[in-house]
Short mmCIF file of C-alpha atoms and ligand atoms in Angstrom, two decimals:
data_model
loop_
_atom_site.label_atom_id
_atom_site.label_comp_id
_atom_site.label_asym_id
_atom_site.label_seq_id
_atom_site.Cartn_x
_atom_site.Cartn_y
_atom_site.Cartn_z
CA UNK A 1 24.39 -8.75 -6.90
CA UNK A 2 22.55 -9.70 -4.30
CA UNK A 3 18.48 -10.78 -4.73
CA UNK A 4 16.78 -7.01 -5.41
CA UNK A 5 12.75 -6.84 -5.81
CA UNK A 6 11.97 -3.95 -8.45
CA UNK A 7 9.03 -2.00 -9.95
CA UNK A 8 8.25 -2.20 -13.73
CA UNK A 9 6.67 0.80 -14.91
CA UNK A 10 5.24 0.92 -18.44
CA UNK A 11 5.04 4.47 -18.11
CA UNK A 12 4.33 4.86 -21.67
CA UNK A 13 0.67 3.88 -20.97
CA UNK A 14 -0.08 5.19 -17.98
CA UNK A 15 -2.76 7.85 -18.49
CA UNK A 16 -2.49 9.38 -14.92
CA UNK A 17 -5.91 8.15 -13.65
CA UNK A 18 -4.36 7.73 -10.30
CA UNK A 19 -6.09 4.18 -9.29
CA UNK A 20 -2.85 2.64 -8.21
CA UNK A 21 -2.69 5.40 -5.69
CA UNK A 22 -5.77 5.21 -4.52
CA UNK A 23 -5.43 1.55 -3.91
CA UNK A 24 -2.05 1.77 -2.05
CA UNK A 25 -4.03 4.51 0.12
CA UNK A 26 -6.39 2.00 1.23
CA UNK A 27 -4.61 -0.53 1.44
CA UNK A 28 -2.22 1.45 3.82
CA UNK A 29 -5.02 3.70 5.22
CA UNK A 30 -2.99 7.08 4.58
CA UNK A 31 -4.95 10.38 5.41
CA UNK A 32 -5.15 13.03 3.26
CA UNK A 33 -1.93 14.71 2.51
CA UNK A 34 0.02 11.30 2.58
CA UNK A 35 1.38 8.98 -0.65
CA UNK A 36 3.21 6.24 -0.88
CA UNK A 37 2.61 6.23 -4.57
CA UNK A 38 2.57 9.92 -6.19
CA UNK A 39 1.45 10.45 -9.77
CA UNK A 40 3.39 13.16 -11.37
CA UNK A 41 2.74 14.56 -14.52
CA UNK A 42 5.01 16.30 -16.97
CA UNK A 43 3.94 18.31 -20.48
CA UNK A 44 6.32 20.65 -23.23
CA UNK A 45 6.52 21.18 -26.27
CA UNK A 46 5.39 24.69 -28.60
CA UNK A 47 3.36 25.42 -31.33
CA UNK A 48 3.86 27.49 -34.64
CA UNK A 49 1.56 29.67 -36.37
CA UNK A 50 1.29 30.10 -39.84
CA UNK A 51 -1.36 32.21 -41.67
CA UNK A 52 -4.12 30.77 -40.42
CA UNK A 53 -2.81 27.48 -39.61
CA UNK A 54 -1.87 26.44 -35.84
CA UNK A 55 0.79 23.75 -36.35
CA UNK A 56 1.44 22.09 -32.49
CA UNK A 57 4.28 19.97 -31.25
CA UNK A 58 3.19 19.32 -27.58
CA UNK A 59 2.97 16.15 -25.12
CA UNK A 60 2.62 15.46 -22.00
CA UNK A 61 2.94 12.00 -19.81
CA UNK A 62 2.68 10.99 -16.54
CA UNK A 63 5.09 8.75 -14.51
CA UNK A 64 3.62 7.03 -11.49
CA UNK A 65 6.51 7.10 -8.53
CA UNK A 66 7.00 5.47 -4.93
CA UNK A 67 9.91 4.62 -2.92
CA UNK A 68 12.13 2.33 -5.48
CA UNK A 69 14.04 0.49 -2.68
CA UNK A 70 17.17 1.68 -3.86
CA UNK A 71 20.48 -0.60 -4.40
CA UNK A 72 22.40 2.37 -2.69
CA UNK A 73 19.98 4.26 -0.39
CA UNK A 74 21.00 7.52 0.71
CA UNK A 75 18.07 7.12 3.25
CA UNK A 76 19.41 4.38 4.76
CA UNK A 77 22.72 6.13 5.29
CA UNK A 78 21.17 9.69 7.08
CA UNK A 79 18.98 7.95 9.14
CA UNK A 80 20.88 8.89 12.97
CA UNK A 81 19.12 6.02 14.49
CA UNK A 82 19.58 3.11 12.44
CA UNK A 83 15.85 2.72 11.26
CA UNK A 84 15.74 2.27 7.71
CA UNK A 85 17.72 -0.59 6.89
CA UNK A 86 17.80 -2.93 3.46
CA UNK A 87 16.24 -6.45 3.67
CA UNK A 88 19.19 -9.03 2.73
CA UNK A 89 16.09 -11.57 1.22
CA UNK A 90 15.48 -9.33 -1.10
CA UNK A 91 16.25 -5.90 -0.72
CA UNK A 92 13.62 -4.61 0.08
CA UNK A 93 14.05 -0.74 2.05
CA UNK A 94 12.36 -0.84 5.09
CA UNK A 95 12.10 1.73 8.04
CA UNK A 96 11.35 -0.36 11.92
CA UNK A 97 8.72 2.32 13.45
CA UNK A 98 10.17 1.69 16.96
CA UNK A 99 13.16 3.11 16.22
CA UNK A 100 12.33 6.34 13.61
CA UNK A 101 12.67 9.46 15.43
CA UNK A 102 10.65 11.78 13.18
CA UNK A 103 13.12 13.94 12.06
CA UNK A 104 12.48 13.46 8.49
CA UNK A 105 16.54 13.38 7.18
CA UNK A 106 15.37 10.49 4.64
CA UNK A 107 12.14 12.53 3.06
CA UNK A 108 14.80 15.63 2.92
CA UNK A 109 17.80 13.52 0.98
CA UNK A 110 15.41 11.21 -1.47
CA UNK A 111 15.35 12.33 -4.77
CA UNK A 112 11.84 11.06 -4.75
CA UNK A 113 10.49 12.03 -1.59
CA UNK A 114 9.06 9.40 -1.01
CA UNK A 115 9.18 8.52 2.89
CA UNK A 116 5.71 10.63 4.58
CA UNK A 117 6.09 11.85 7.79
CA UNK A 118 2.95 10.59 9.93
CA UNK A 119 2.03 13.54 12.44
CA UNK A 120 -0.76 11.18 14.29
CA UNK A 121 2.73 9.50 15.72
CA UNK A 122 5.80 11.78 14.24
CA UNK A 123 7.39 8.56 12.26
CA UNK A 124 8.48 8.30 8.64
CA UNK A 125 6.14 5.62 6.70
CA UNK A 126 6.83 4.64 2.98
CA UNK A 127 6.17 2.00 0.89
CA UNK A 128 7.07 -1.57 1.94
CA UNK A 129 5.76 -3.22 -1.33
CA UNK A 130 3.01 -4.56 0.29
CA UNK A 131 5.24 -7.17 1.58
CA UNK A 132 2.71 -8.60 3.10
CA UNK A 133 0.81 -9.59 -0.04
CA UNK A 134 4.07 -10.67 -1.52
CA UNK A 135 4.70 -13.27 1.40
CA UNK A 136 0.79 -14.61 -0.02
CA UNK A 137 2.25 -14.48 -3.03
CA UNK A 138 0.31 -11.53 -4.54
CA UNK A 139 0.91 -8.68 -5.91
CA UNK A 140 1.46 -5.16 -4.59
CA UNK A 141 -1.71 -3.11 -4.13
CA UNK A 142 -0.90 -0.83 -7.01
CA UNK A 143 -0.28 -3.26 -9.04
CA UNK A 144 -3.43 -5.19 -8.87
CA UNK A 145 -5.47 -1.98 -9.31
CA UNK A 146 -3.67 -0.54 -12.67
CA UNK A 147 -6.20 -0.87 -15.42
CA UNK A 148 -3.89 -0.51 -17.97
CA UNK A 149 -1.25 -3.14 -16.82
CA UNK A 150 1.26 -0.34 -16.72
CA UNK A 151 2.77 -1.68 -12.98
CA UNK A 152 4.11 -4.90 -12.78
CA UNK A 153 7.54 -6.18 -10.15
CA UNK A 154 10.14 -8.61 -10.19
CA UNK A 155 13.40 -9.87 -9.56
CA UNK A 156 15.64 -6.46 -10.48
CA UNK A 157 18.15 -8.36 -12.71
CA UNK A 158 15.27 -10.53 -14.88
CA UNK A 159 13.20 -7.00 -15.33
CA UNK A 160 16.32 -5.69 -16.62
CA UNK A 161 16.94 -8.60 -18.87
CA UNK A 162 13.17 -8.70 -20.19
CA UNK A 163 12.73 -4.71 -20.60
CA UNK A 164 16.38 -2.86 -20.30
CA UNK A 165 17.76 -1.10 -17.47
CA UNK A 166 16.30 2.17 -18.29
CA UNK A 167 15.52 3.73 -14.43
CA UNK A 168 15.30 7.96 -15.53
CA UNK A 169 13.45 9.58 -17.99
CA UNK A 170 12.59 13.67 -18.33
CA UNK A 171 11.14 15.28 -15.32
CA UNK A 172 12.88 13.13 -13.10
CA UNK A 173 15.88 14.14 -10.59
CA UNK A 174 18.77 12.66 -11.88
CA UNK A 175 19.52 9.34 -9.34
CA UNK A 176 22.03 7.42 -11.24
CA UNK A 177 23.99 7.19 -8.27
CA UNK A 178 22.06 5.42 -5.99
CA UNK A 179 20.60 3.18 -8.44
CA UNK A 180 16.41 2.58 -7.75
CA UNK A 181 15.24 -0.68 -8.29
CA UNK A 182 12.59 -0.31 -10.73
CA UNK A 183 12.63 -0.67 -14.76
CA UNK A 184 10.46 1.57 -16.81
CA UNK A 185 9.54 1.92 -20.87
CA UNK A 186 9.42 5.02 -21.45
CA UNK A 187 6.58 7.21 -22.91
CA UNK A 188 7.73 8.38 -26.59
CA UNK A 189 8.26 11.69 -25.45
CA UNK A 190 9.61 11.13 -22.15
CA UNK A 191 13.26 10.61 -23.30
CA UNK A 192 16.05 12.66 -24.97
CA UNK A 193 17.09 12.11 -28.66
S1 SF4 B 1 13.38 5.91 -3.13
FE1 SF4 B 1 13.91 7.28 -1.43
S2 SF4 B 1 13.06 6.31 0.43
FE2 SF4 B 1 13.12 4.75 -1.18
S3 SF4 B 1 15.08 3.68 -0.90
FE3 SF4 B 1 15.43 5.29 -2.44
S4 SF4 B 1 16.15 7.06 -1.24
FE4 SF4 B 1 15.20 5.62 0.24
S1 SF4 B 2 -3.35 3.14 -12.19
FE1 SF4 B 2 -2.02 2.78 -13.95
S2 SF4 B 2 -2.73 4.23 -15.52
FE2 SF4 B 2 -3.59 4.90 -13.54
S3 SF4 B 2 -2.09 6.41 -12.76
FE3 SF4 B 2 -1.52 4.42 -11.89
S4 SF4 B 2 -0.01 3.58 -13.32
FE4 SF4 B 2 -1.05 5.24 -14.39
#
């Protein structure tokens, strides 16, 4: 495969506090309305009463999400003129400004939704990994600004060999098929067993 930058969530620990999304606002300077970086959070379970007894089986977790530069990007393939394409250096999914057209076919096909339509100039912005920290060799916003190390990146492939290729876990759309680059570890509760 060819070289593939990834996300590695440790969504186990994230506790939803929402400081890498605040940071990637900033850093981006996104109005109000407008993510790259969405926290969502998910909760289940029941409870059971018995005499006076409340016995309780619940969770809940939160999974911090932004584009995941997909290996096969639907985006990339509905876009009618050719602006979201996939950096060969290191495949990273990027959309050229000049050419979106605003009609919003990649926010309305990814699972994640992550690509925000900007009304100020009716384009499609998403996260580009802050590739211009990464060319000073620092990390992505979000990264730098998760207080409980849950964010980190990498080459896909070495994630995958360090943590496991696990890229889904409940209250996520299913997107096996178009295989996002990122690697999480899993909250207890987050997975089937
Ligand atoms: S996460 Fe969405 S916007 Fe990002 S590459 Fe995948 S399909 Fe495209
Ligand atoms: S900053 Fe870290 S702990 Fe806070 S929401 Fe983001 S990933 Fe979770």
């Amino acid at each position: 495969m060819s070289k593939q930058i990834a996300f590695y969530v440790e969504q186990k620990h994230c506790m939803g506090c929402s400081a890498c999304q605040i940071a990637c606002k900033d850093k981006h300077n996104l109005p109000l309305g407008q993510n790259f970086r969405q926290i969502h959070a998910y909760e289940g379970g029941d409870f059971t009463i018995s005499g006076n007894v409340v016995y309780q089986n619940t969770y809940a977790y939160w999974i911090p999400v932004s584009c995941n530069h997909c290996v096969d990007a639907p985006c990339i393939a509905v876009c009618p003129s050719k602006a979201i394409f996939k950096r060969q250096e290191d495949g990273l999914v990027l959309i050229n400004e000049k050419s979106c057209i605003g009609c919003r076919r990649c926010f309305a096909v990814c699972p994640y939704q992550a690509p925000q339509f900007d009304a100020a100039n009716g384009k499609m912005k998403k996260c580009d990994f802050c590739q211009d920290l990464l060319q000073q060799g620092t990390a992505p916003a979000c990264v730098s600004a998760c207080p409980m190390r849950v964010l980190g990146y990498g080459e896909l492939s070495e994630l995958q060999k360090k943590y496991g290729d696990t890229s889904w876990v409940k209250g996520l759309p299913n997107t096996a098929k178009i295989k996002p680059a990122w690697v999480l570890v899993p909250h207890r509760d987050a997975v089937d067993v």
